[in-house]
């Protein structure tokens, strides 16, 4: 391990694998270090894979990647305590190859992705912890691992070690993470026969559905819930900001149990066998919480860089794209005979800014602050919307004009005319952010 590499990639998640594969495929000498028993061993949860991002890295990924179901339907639910109101989009276009999104099991997919790194010529070492970055003045020159004689050197280090990037924090590249910028999500995988899943969700073989949920299901806290269909299982979970969990007495596990008991969700998992449980930190601070992403001899990608679009629940595509861009930046510098100085690595941030990654994060830059200051979006409005739907749907001999007045009155009583206009203006401003 005394030899020197062109690049060391710390972490074998989506960002790390994308960076390591892209660099190795271009002929760079790559070392990838993963602390788990194997890549993906710490990830038991199901997730969504965005085909566009992985296809730009491995065009023929569909031929060998472990994919569960391609998604043909998106449901969005706003829940109160006993009902939900929502919308869904189902399209036959999403049922035609090449498919746009898939559900995956991360433990399987990450392992496959890392195998592609090895096939491309990268060296992958697992069950190894990077304890700190090796510095020459203010320049990163390698990493120190927990192995005997475990100092390894490289021209550049890409940190893709997850949201709680201890290495970057220890090196002083970013401040301590703030609880208001981090969500804690808890997930379970419930096993059901394939035909049962297909019957309950009105889907065919290999077809899938994703349900995104918000409202009182998070007990007044800022967060969302979700449900994905896998081939022979259902992944479901809920996540809220750490700052809210600190204020509330509800534990993440209690929140998940309440979610599973909700009348809209309970029938979907009835008779299932829960086999896997996981908790995971998710960066939700958005654009304003992004730390420096490059410096002397280093770059940051994936969750470590806060690259998660919480509004659209996208993360893996941002991670893979950032990892690919980091590797391509290094490849271009090598080809030009330039060193990995901060001045030269600046192009990494410029390329990120020109990509959908930063453009989308910048578009929603004001949303986290608005939601932190406006708990009514997770409590009052879900109740009002569900009661309005109930009032309109119920047939009880009361004329519709009276029902409409009742609905208007309930909104005004709960928020007042000023409050309603104020909330609408907050959202309008947030979506106009640049």
Tab-separated table of N, CA and C in Angstrom, residues 217-317:
chain	number	residue	atom	x	y	z
A	217	UNK	N	-48.433	12.595	8.858
A	217	UNK	CA	-47.714	11.337	9.034
A	217	UNK	C	-46.357	11.560	9.692
A	218	UNK	N	-45.871	12.812	9.664
A	218	UNK	CA	-44.606	13.134	10.327
A	218	UNK	C	-44.831	13.819	11.668
A	219	UNK	N	-46.036	13.752	12.183
A	219	UNK	CA	-46.359	14.233	13.537
A	219	UNK	C	-45.979	15.690	13.746
A	220	UNK	N	-46.204	16.515	12.730
A	220	UNK	CA	-45.929	17.935	12.844
A	220	UNK	C	-44.496	18.329	12.575
A	221	UNK	N	-43.643	17.356	12.319
A	221	UNK	CA	-42.239	17.648	12.056
A	221	UNK	C	-42.011	17.831	10.552
A	222	UNK	N	-40.941	18.512	10.211
A	222	UNK	CA	-40.579	18.723	8.812
A	222	UNK	C	-40.005	17.433	8.257
A	223	UNK	N	-40.734	16.831	7.306
A	223	UNK	CA	-40.269	15.567	6.756
A	223	UNK	C	-41.267	14.983	5.780
A	224	UNK	N	-40.950	13.806	5.283
A	224	UNK	CA	-41.804	13.099	4.331
A	224	UNK	C	-41.725	11.605	4.595
A	225	UNK	N	-42.603	10.873	3.926
A	225	UNK	CA	-42.589	9.418	3.998
A	225	UNK	C	-42.670	8.869	2.574
A	226	UNK	N	-42.442	7.587	2.418
A	226	UNK	CA	-42.383	7.016	1.075
A	226	UNK	C	-42.683	5.527	1.120
A	227	UNK	N	-43.046	4.998	-0.043
A	227	UNK	CA	-43.278	3.566	-0.215
A	227	UNK	C	-42.908	3.202	-1.649
A	228	UNK	N	-42.056	2.179	-1.811
A	228	UNK	CA	-41.636	1.717	-3.131
A	228	UNK	C	-41.960	0.237	-3.285
A	229	UNK	N	-42.309	-0.160	-4.477
A	229	UNK	CA	-42.531	-1.579	-4.748
A	229	UNK	C	-41.278	-2.190	-5.372
A	230	UNK	N	-40.768	-3.234	-4.738
A	230	UNK	CA	-39.690	-4.032	-5.309
A	230	UNK	C	-40.294	-5.284	-5.920
A	231	UNK	N	-39.466	-6.184	-6.382
A	231	UNK	CA	-39.996	-7.380	-7.044
A	231	UNK	C	-40.797	-8.246	-6.082
A	232	UNK	N	-40.212	-8.554	-4.925
A	232	UNK	CA	-40.907	-9.397	-3.950
A	232	UNK	C	-40.906	-8.758	-2.567
A	233	UNK	N	-40.916	-7.447	-2.538
A	233	UNK	CA	-40.922	-6.744	-1.258
A	233	UNK	C	-41.402	-5.311	-1.457
A	234	UNK	N	-41.701	-4.673	-0.341
A	234	UNK	CA	-42.089	-3.262	-0.327
A	234	UNK	C	-41.149	-2.536	0.621
A	235	UNK	N	-40.559	-1.460	0.158
A	235	UNK	CA	-39.743	-0.603	1.012
A	235	UNK	C	-40.589	0.578	1.449
A	236	UNK	N	-40.640	0.839	2.741
A	236	UNK	CA	-41.367	2.005	3.225
A	236	UNK	C	-40.599	2.633	4.369
A	237	UNK	N	-40.773	3.922	4.518
A	237	UNK	CA	-40.052	4.606	5.571
A	237	UNK	C	-40.509	6.037	5.725
A	238	UNK	N	-39.935	6.694	6.720
A	238	UNK	CA	-40.278	8.074	7.021
A	238	UNK	C	-39.026	8.764	7.544
A	239	UNK	N	-38.888	10.044	7.193
A	239	UNK	CA	-37.723	10.789	7.644
A	239	UNK	C	-38.103	12.199	8.055
A	240	UNK	N	-37.459	12.705	9.115
A	240	UNK	CA	-37.695	14.055	9.605
A	240	UNK	C	-36.367	14.689	10.000
A	241	UNK	N	-36.369	16.006	10.115
A	241	UNK	CA	-35.149	16.724	10.451
A	241	UNK	C	-34.708	16.400	11.875
A	242	UNK	N	-33.397	16.299	12.062
A	242	UNK	CA	-32.857	16.002	13.391
A	242	UNK	C	-33.255	17.076	14.404
A	243	UNK	N	-33.312	18.320	13.946
A	243	UNK	CA	-33.685	19.411	14.853
A	243	UNK	C	-35.101	19.217	15.389
A	244	UNK	N	-36.000	18.671	14.546
A	244	UNK	CA	-37.376	18.430	14.997
A	244	UNK	C	-37.448	17.224	15.933
A	245	UNK	N	-36.660	16.191	15.626
A	245	UNK	CA	-36.637	15.033	16.522
A	245	UNK	C	-36.150	15.436	17.914
A	246	UNK	N	-35.241	16.392	17.974
A	246	UNK	CA	-34.730	16.854	19.264
A	246	UNK	C	-35.826	17.551	20.065
A	247	UNK	N	-36.742	18.220	19.365
A	247	UNK	CA	-37.824	18.941	20.042
A	247	UNK	C	-38.956	18.009	20.449
A	248	UNK	N	-39.224	16.995	19.616
A	248	UNK	CA	-40.353	16.095	19.857
A	248	UNK	C	-39.937	14.936	20.752
A	249	UNK	N	-40.906	14.335	21.389
A	249	UNK	CA	-40.640	13.149	22.195
A	249	UNK	C	-40.811	11.868	21.393
A	250	UNK	N	-41.324	11.999	20.161
A	250	UNK	CA	-41.527	10.829	19.301
A	250	UNK	C	-40.193	10.322	18.769
A	251	UNK	N	-39.969	9.031	18.856
A	251	UNK	CA	-38.751	8.443	18.306
A	251	UNK	C	-38.996	8.077	16.843
A	252	UNK	N	-37.942	7.967	16.047
A	252	UNK	CA	-38.115	7.568	14.645
A	252	UNK	C	-38.854	6.239	14.513
A	253	UNK	N	-38.562	5.296	15.404
A	253	UNK	CA	-39.225	3.986	15.319
A	253	UNK	C	-40.723	4.114	15.590
A	254	UNK	N	-41.094	4.932	16.567
A	254	UNK	CA	-42.525	5.142	16.851
A	254	UNK	C	-43.219	5.777	15.655
A	255	UNK	N	-42.538	6.706	15.009
A	255	UNK	CA	-43.097	7.372	13.837
A	255	UNK	C	-43.356	6.354	12.724
A	256	UNK	N	-42.433	5.438	12.532
A	256	UNK	CA	-42.587	4.412	11.504
A	256	UNK	C	-43.733	3.466	11.845
A	257	UNK	N	-43.865	3.116	13.117
A	257	UNK	CA	-44.961	2.239	13.524
A	257	UNK	C	-46.317	2.909	13.291
A	258	UNK	N	-46.392	4.204	13.589
A	258	UNK	CA	-47.637	4.941	13.347
A	258	UNK	C	-47.948	5.012	11.857
A	259	UNK	N	-46.904	5.158	11.051
A	259	UNK	CA	-47.088	5.186	9.598
A	259	UNK	C	-47.685	3.866	9.110
A	260	UNK	N	-47.139	2.754	9.581
A	260	UNK	CA	-47.615	1.438	9.128
A	260	UNK	C	-49.048	1.162	9.560
A	261	UNK	N	-49.486	1.840	10.625
A	261	UNK	CA	-50.856	1.632	11.119
A	261	UNK	C	-51.862	2.562	10.457
A	262	UNK	N	-51.401	3.490	9.630
A	262	UNK	CA	-52.319	4.441	8.989
A	262	UNK	C	-53.275	3.687	8.062
A	263	UNK	N	-54.554	4.048	8.060
A	263	UNK	CA	-55.545	3.326	7.244
A	263	UNK	C	-55.233	3.292	5.752
A	264	UNK	N	-54.486	4.261	5.248
A	264	UNK	CA	-54.156	4.270	3.826
A	264	UNK	C	-52.969	3.372	3.496
A	265	UNK	N	-52.185	3.020	4.499
A	265	UNK	CA	-50.951	2.252	4.276
A	265	UNK	C	-51.069	0.817	4.774
A	266	UNK	N	-51.769	0.630	5.858
A	266	UNK	CA	-51.874	-0.700	6.474
A	266	UNK	C	-52.318	-1.781	5.497
A	267	UNK	N	-53.343	-1.536	4.651
A	267	UNK	CA	-53.763	-2.600	3.719
A	267	UNK	C	-52.693	-2.957	2.681
A	268	UNK	N	-51.815	-2.025	2.364
A	268	UNK	CA	-50.806	-2.282	1.334
A	268	UNK	C	-49.716	-3.233	1.810
A	269	UNK	N	-49.511	-3.309	3.140
A	269	UNK	CA	-48.469	-4.191	3.669
A	269	UNK	C	-49.048	-5.344	4.484
A	270	UNK	N	-50.375	-5.494	4.457
A	270	UNK	CA	-51.033	-6.557	5.229
A	270	UNK	C	-50.488	-7.926	4.832
A	271	UNK	N	-50.171	-8.729	5.838
A	271	UNK	CA	-49.670	-10.082	5.585
A	271	UNK	C	-48.209	-10.153	5.222
A	272	UNK	N	-47.524	-9.027	5.236
A	272	UNK	CA	-46.109	-9.021	4.858
A	272	UNK	C	-45.225	-9.451	6.019
A	273	UNK	N	-44.001	-9.799	5.691
A	273	UNK	CA	-43.018	-10.190	6.703
A	273	UNK	C	-41.880	-9.170	6.682
A	274	UNK	N	-41.715	-8.455	7.790
A	274	UNK	CA	-40.660	-7.456	7.872
A	274	UNK	C	-39.329	-8.148	8.164
A	275	UNK	N	-38.365	-7.961	7.259
A	275	UNK	CA	-37.088	-8.661	7.401
A	275	UNK	C	-35.896	-7.725	7.585
A	276	UNK	N	-36.036	-6.475	7.193
A	276	UNK	CA	-34.889	-5.578	7.276
A	276	UNK	C	-35.310	-4.211	7.782
A	277	UNK	N	-34.450	-3.635	8.626
A	277	UNK	CA	-34.694	-2.320	9.203
A	277	UNK	C	-33.401	-1.533	9.140
A	278	UNK	N	-33.476	-0.259	8.786
A	278	UNK	CA	-32.273	0.557	8.708
A	278	UNK	C	-32.589	1.999	9.026
A	279	UNK	N	-31.600	2.707	9.536
A	279	UNK	CA	-31.697	4.144	9.754
A	279	UNK	C	-30.584	4.813	8.959
A	280	UNK	N	-30.881	5.985	8.416
A	280	UNK	CA	-29.918	6.617	7.518
A	280	UNK	C	-30.038	8.129	7.623
A	281	UNK	N	-28.896	8.810	7.712
A	281	UNK	CA	-28.882	10.265	7.711
A	281	UNK	C	-28.920	10.776	6.276
A	282	UNK	N	-29.732	11.802	6.044
A	282	UNK	CA	-29.887	12.366	4.701
A	282	UNK	C	-29.642	13.867	4.762
A	283	UNK	N	-28.780	14.399	3.900
A	283	UNK	CA	-28.558	15.849	3.887
A	283	UNK	C	-29.742	16.564	3.245
A	284	UNK	N	-30.407	17.419	4.002
A	284	UNK	CA	-31.601	18.100	3.510
A	284	UNK	C	-31.472	19.623	3.596
A	285	UNK	N	-30.262	20.105	3.847
A	285	UNK	CA	-30.082	21.538	4.011
A	285	UNK	C	-30.179	22.329	2.722
A	286	UNK	N	-30.027	21.629	1.593
A	286	UNK	CA	-30.157	22.282	0.300
A	286	UNK	C	-28.963	23.138	-0.071
A	287	UNK	N	-29.181	24.007	-1.019
A	287	UNK	CA	-28.110	24.801	-1.625
A	287	UNK	C	-27.328	25.621	-0.600
A	288	UNK	N	-28.034	26.205	0.353
A	288	UNK	CA	-27.380	27.081	1.323
A	288	UNK	C	-26.468	26.311	2.274
A	289	UNK	N	-26.632	25.014	2.367
A	289	UNK	CA	-25.828	24.216	3.299
A	289	UNK	C	-24.648	23.515	2.626
A	290	UNK	N	-24.467	23.722	1.321
A	290	UNK	CA	-23.375	23.055	0.607
A	290	UNK	C	-22.032	23.580	1.107
A	291	UNK	N	-21.132	22.698	1.523
A	291	UNK	CA	-19.812	23.121	1.996
A	291	UNK	C	-18.882	23.367	0.807
A	292	UNK	N	-17.668	23.862	1.032
A	292	UNK	CA	-16.685	23.899	-0.057
A	292	UNK	C	-16.529	22.494	-0.632
A	293	UNK	N	-16.508	22.354	-1.949
A	293	UNK	CA	-16.490	21.030	-2.565
A	293	UNK	C	-15.147	20.704	-3.226
A	294	UNK	N	-14.179	21.585	-3.080
A	294	UNK	CA	-12.849	21.289	-3.620
A	294	UNK	C	-11.811	22.106	-2.854
A	295	UNK	N	-10.586	21.690	-2.970
A	295	UNK	CA	-9.483	22.412	-2.327
A	295	UNK	C	-8.172	21.872	-2.842
A	296	UNK	N	-7.119	22.079	-2.099
A	296	UNK	CA	-5.800	21.613	-2.514
A	296	UNK	C	-5.708	20.089	-2.440
A	297	UNK	N	-5.892	19.451	-3.587
A	297	UNK	CA	-5.747	18.002	-3.651
A	297	UNK	C	-6.978	17.213	-3.266
A	298	UNK	N	-8.142	17.849	-3.183
A	298	UNK	CA	-9.340	17.104	-2.777
A	298	UNK	C	-10.606	17.654	-3.407
A	299	UNK	N	-11.604	16.768	-3.526
A	299	UNK	CA	-12.957	17.117	-3.957
A	299	UNK	C	-13.949	16.335	-3.107
A	300	UNK	N	-15.164	16.842	-3.018
A	300	UNK	CA	-16.243	16.180	-2.275
A	300	UNK	C	-17.395	15.894	-3.228
A	301	UNK	N	-18.001	14.719	-3.099
A	301	UNK	CA	-19.128	14.345	-3.959
A	301	UNK	C	-20.198	13.627	-3.139
A	302	UNK	N	-21.413	13.595	-3.676
A	302	UNK	CA	-22.498	12.843	-3.051
A	302	UNK	C	-23.053	13.501	-1.800
A	303	UNK	N	-23.532	12.668	-0.861
A	303	UNK	CA	-24.137	13.182	0.366
A	303	UNK	C	-23.168	14.048	1.160
A	304	UNK	N	-21.879	13.768	1.068
A	304	UNK	CA	-20.884	14.563	1.790
A	304	UNK	C	-20.914	16.018	1.342
A	305	UNK	N	-21.388	16.268	0.125
A	305	UNK	CA	-21.490	17.623	-0.396
A	305	UNK	C	-22.886	18.210	-0.295
A	306	UNK	N	-23.792	17.523	0.409
A	306	UNK	CA	-25.177	17.977	0.565
A	306	UNK	C	-25.947	17.941	-0.759
A	307	UNK	N	-25.577	17.037	-1.658
A	307	UNK	CA	-26.207	16.989	-2.974
A	307	UNK	C	-27.466	16.124	-2.946
A	308	UNK	N	-28.519	16.643	-2.321
A	308	UNK	CA	-29.825	15.974	-2.279
A	308	UNK	C	-30.905	17.014	-2.550
A	309	UNK	N	-31.781	16.709	-3.492
A	309	UNK	CA	-32.923	17.571	-3.801
A	309	UNK	C	-34.118	17.061	-3.004
A	310	UNK	N	-34.315	17.645	-1.815
A	310	UNK	CA	-35.355	17.159	-0.919
A	310	UNK	C	-36.758	17.381	-1.445
A	311	UNK	N	-36.970	18.404	-2.263
A	311	UNK	CA	-38.306	18.693	-2.773
A	311	UNK	C	-38.774	17.584	-3.710
A	312	UNK	N	-37.898	17.104	-4.564
A	312	UNK	CA	-38.257	16.054	-5.517
A	312	UNK	C	-37.781	14.677	-5.067
A	313	UNK	N	-37.234	14.593	-3.861
A	313	UNK	CA	-36.773	13.319	-3.295
A	313	UNK	C	-35.747	12.651	-4.209
A	314	UNK	N	-34.829	13.434	-4.739
A	314	UNK	CA	-33.775	12.900	-5.593
A	314	UNK	C	-32.435	12.999	-4.879
A	315	UNK	N	-31.666	11.928	-4.951
A	315	UNK	CA	-30.355	11.940	-4.323
A	315	UNK	C	-29.319	11.146	-5.094
A	316	UNK	N	-29.686	9.911	-5.476
A	316	UNK	CA	-28.694	9.047	-6.119
A	316	UNK	C	-28.250	9.595	-7.467
A	317	UNK	N	-29.162	10.248	-8.197
A	317	UNK	CA	-28.767	10.817	-9.490
A	317	UNK	C	-27.819	11.999	-9.313
